[in-house]
Short mmCIF file of C-alpha atoms in Angstrom, two decimals:
data_model
loop_
_atom_site.label_atom_id
_atom_site.label_comp_id
_atom_site.label_asym_id
_atom_site.label_seq_id
_atom_site.Cartn_x
_atom_site.Cartn_y
_atom_site.Cartn_z
CA MET A 1 137.38 160.57 31.11
CA LYS A 2 137.32 158.37 34.16
CA PHE A 3 140.12 156.00 35.19
CA THR A 4 139.48 152.82 37.02
CA SER A 5 141.51 151.98 40.10
CA ARG A 6 143.59 149.53 38.05
CA GLN A 7 144.46 152.03 35.50
CA ILE A 8 145.47 154.60 38.20
CA TYR A 9 147.62 151.93 39.76
CA GLN A 10 149.32 151.15 36.41
CA ILE A 11 149.92 154.87 35.77
CA THR A 12 151.48 155.29 39.22
CA VAL A 13 153.74 152.29 38.78
CA ARG A 14 154.89 153.48 35.34
CA GLY A 15 155.76 156.89 36.82
CA LEU A 16 157.71 155.40 39.67
CA LEU A 17 159.62 153.18 37.27
CA ARG A 18 160.45 156.16 35.09
CA THR A 19 161.85 158.34 38.07
CA LEU A 20 163.49 155.29 39.79
CA PRO A 21 166.90 155.79 37.93
CA PHE A 22 167.07 159.40 38.91
CA LEU A 23 166.19 158.57 42.57
CA LEU A 24 168.97 155.95 42.58
CA MET A 25 171.53 158.35 41.08
CA SER A 26 170.58 161.06 43.62
CA SER A 27 170.87 158.59 46.39
CA LEU A 28 174.38 157.40 45.21
CA THR A 29 175.54 161.02 44.88
CA LEU A 30 174.45 161.91 48.34
CA ALA A 31 176.05 158.72 49.78
CA THR A 32 179.38 159.44 47.96
CA PHE A 33 179.38 163.03 49.20
CA TRP A 34 178.73 161.88 52.76
CA LEU A 35 181.50 159.31 52.61
CA VAL A 36 184.07 161.79 51.29
CA LYS A 37 183.00 164.36 53.80
CA ARG A 38 183.26 161.84 56.61
CA SER A 39 186.72 160.47 55.58
CA SER A 40 188.21 163.95 54.83
CA PRO A 41 190.17 165.59 57.72
CA PRO A 42 188.71 168.72 59.17
CA GLU A 43 189.69 172.01 57.42
CA ALA A 44 191.81 173.00 60.41
CA LEU A 45 193.95 169.98 59.91
CA LEU A 46 194.42 170.72 56.24
CA LEU A 47 195.61 174.17 57.12
CA ALA A 48 197.86 172.82 59.90
CA ARG A 49 199.76 170.79 57.21
CA VAL A 50 200.86 174.03 55.48
CA PRO A 51 203.75 175.56 57.42
CA GLN A 52 202.69 178.83 59.06
CA HIS A 53 204.87 181.77 60.10
CA VAL A 54 204.54 180.87 63.78
CA PRO A 55 207.17 179.89 66.37
CA ASP A 56 207.80 176.14 66.55
CA TYR A 57 210.41 176.51 69.38
CA ILE A 58 211.86 179.21 71.59
CA LEU A 59 215.29 179.02 73.32
CA LYS A 60 216.63 181.25 76.09
CA ASN A 61 220.27 182.23 76.31
CA ALA A 62 220.84 180.64 72.89
CA SER A 63 224.18 180.33 71.17
CA LEU A 64 224.86 179.58 67.46
CA SER A 65 228.44 178.87 66.26
CA ASN A 66 230.06 178.33 62.82
CA LEU A 67 233.35 176.54 62.44
CA ASN A 68 235.89 176.90 59.68
CA GLU A 69 237.65 174.03 57.87
CA LEU A 70 240.15 173.81 60.70
CA GLY A 71 237.39 173.33 63.32
CA GLN A 72 237.98 176.83 64.78
CA THR A 73 235.14 179.12 65.56
CA LYS A 74 234.56 181.56 62.72
CA TYR A 75 231.66 183.36 64.35
CA ARG A 76 229.29 182.96 67.27
CA ILE A 77 225.79 184.49 67.69
CA LEU A 78 224.26 184.89 71.19
CA GLY A 79 220.83 185.97 72.15
CA LYS A 80 218.91 186.15 75.45
CA LYS A 81 215.85 184.77 73.58
CA LEU A 82 215.78 182.94 70.21
CA THR A 83 212.44 182.32 68.35
CA HIS A 84 212.49 179.90 65.44
CA PHE A 85 209.77 180.03 62.77
CA GLU A 86 208.58 176.85 61.06
CA ASP A 87 207.80 178.04 57.58
CA ASP A 88 211.11 179.64 56.54
CA ALA A 89 213.44 178.48 59.38
CA SER A 90 214.30 182.09 60.17
CA MET A 91 214.91 183.31 63.73
CA ASP A 92 214.28 186.39 65.85
CA LEU A 93 216.75 187.33 68.58
CA GLU A 94 216.40 189.53 71.62
CA PHE A 95 219.52 191.37 72.50
CA PRO A 96 221.67 189.62 69.86
CA ARG A 97 225.47 189.71 69.89
CA MET A 98 227.66 188.37 67.07
CA ARG A 99 231.40 187.89 67.48
CA ALA A 100 233.47 187.32 64.38
CA PHE A 101 236.90 185.74 64.69
CA GLN A 102 239.74 186.11 62.14
CA ALA A 103 243.26 184.84 61.93
CA GLN A 104 245.10 183.97 65.10
CA GLY A 105 246.12 187.25 66.80
CA SER A 106 243.56 189.33 65.12
CA ALA A 107 241.15 191.05 67.45
CA PRO A 108 237.61 189.73 67.25
CA VAL A 109 234.80 192.02 66.02
CA THR A 110 231.60 192.18 68.15
CA VAL A 111 228.30 193.40 66.68
CA LYS A 112 225.27 193.89 68.91
CA ALA A 113 221.76 195.47 69.01
CA ASP A 114 218.41 195.32 70.79
CA ARG A 115 216.77 192.97 68.27
CA GLY A 116 217.89 190.71 65.48
CA HIS A 117 216.61 188.60 62.68
CA ILE A 118 218.47 185.74 60.93
CA ASP A 119 217.32 184.25 57.62
CA GLY A 120 216.78 180.53 57.23
CA ASP A 121 220.09 180.01 55.40
CA LEU A 122 221.99 181.58 58.31
CA THR A 123 223.71 184.05 55.93
CA ILE A 124 222.15 187.39 56.84
CA LEU A 125 221.74 188.83 60.29
CA ASP A 126 219.67 192.09 60.57
CA LEU A 127 220.19 194.11 63.72
CA PHE A 128 217.74 196.74 64.85
CA GLY A 129 217.96 199.46 67.66
CA ASN A 130 221.09 200.74 69.39
CA GLY A 131 223.39 198.80 66.97
CA GLU A 132 227.14 198.81 67.76
CA ILE A 133 230.22 197.49 66.15
CA PHE A 134 233.25 197.09 68.46
CA ARG A 135 236.81 196.08 67.79
CA PRO A 136 239.48 196.55 70.58
CA ALA A 137 242.81 198.12 69.89
CA GLN A 138 245.38 195.81 68.50
CA GLU A 139 249.12 195.85 68.74
CA ALA A 140 251.35 195.03 65.82
CA THR A 141 252.24 191.26 65.93
CA GLY A 142 254.00 189.44 63.09
CA ASP A 143 252.37 190.38 59.78
CA LEU A 144 249.46 192.18 61.55
CA LYS A 145 249.63 195.95 61.77
CA ALA A 146 248.60 197.86 64.87
CA SER A 147 245.09 199.21 64.73
CA PRO A 148 243.25 201.61 67.10
CA ARG A 149 240.06 200.89 68.93
CA LEU A 150 236.97 200.98 66.68
CA LEU A 151 233.46 201.74 67.69
CA ALA A 152 230.55 202.37 65.39
CA ARG A 153 226.94 203.17 66.26
CA SER A 154 223.78 203.15 64.10
CA SER A 155 220.04 202.27 64.35
CA PHE A 156 220.49 199.36 61.95
CA PHE A 157 223.20 197.03 60.82
CA GLN A 158 223.18 194.08 58.43
CA ALA A 159 225.84 191.44 58.82
CA LEU A 160 226.65 189.32 55.73
CA ILE A 161 227.91 186.42 57.67
CA ASN A 162 229.73 184.42 55.01
CA ASP A 163 231.41 187.52 53.59
CA ASP A 164 232.51 188.93 56.98
CA ILE A 165 230.91 192.29 56.08
CA VAL A 166 228.73 194.55 58.21
CA ARG A 167 226.87 197.42 56.59
CA THR A 168 224.25 200.02 57.05
CA ASP A 169 222.44 202.63 55.03
CA LYS A 170 221.38 204.60 58.20
CA PRO A 171 223.25 207.50 59.68
CA LEU A 172 226.40 206.31 61.31
CA GLU A 173 228.85 207.49 64.03
CA LEU A 174 232.44 206.06 63.79
CA GLN A 175 235.11 206.34 66.44
CA GLN A 176 238.50 205.11 65.53
CA GLY A 177 241.14 205.84 67.99
CA MET A 178 240.74 209.63 68.78
CA SER A 179 239.08 210.24 65.40
CA ILE A 180 235.29 210.76 65.16
CA MET A 181 233.31 210.69 61.94
CA ASN A 182 229.64 210.97 61.18
CA SER A 183 228.09 209.73 58.04
CA THR A 184 224.60 210.46 56.69
CA GLY A 185 224.51 207.47 54.34
CA GLY A 186 225.94 204.70 56.54
CA GLY A 187 229.01 202.65 55.63
CA THR A 188 230.58 199.23 55.06
CA PHE A 189 232.90 197.41 57.38
CA ASN A 190 235.04 194.67 55.90
CA ASN A 191 236.39 192.39 58.61
CA VAL A 192 238.69 190.50 56.29
CA GLN A 193 240.36 193.56 54.83
CA GLN A 194 240.07 195.49 58.12
CA SER A 195 238.62 198.42 56.22
CA VAL A 196 235.80 200.99 56.57
CA THR A 197 233.98 202.78 53.78
CA LEU A 198 231.61 205.65 54.64
CA THR A 199 228.92 206.97 52.30
CA GLY A 200 226.83 210.06 52.04
CA GLN A 201 227.95 213.25 53.73
CA VAL A 202 230.85 212.65 56.04
CA ARG A 203 231.91 215.13 58.70
CA GLY A 204 234.17 214.86 61.74
CA ARG A 205 237.76 215.16 62.78
CA ILE A 206 240.73 212.87 62.17
CA GLU A 207 243.38 212.63 64.90
CA PRO A 208 246.79 210.94 64.36
CA SER A 209 247.22 207.64 66.19
CA GLU A 210 249.62 207.34 69.12
CA GLN A 211 251.90 205.23 67.08
CA ARG A 212 251.99 207.82 64.18
CA GLY A 213 252.75 210.50 66.81
CA ARG A 214 255.82 208.58 68.01
CA ASN A 215 257.35 208.19 64.58
#
């Protein structure tokens, strides 16, 4: 069967008319995709909007202080270098030192180490490497009893700032006056109650204080 040129033309036109809607839909889809792609920010910018665990600022010779209801310093945290992270507001410290102050006349307690980490709520300070707790000797004044010098050493300490408690689950050496104790399971120091609790196997020697020897 032979087709005339007119018939071929009519068949071609009918075919184009049938496929035209599909061509238009495809063109609209491609145009919409192109517009969305062009108006969308780059993927790197989308990722940048999500807070990352990266430093957003660094301070040298930093100092953080907390005041009580009377406006007096409750504790002060110092560090040669402070690195703040944007995602959780936590901070890393180099050579941190925390000094806790109690009632007037009570000797302040100092905790220090090589490295430190503070959570974003400023409630927990973790101290790593060559950790020390130091409280100088205190004479009896008013309602405060005399207390000997206290020095504790461990590879790790955790300070519960709001509770005035410092604890560790690592081996601990405690010197109190002339007494020396070693604990395999660490211990807990309560700054409010001025008490020390050792855990695990505890060995050492207990010497009477100078005041007890005079009585």
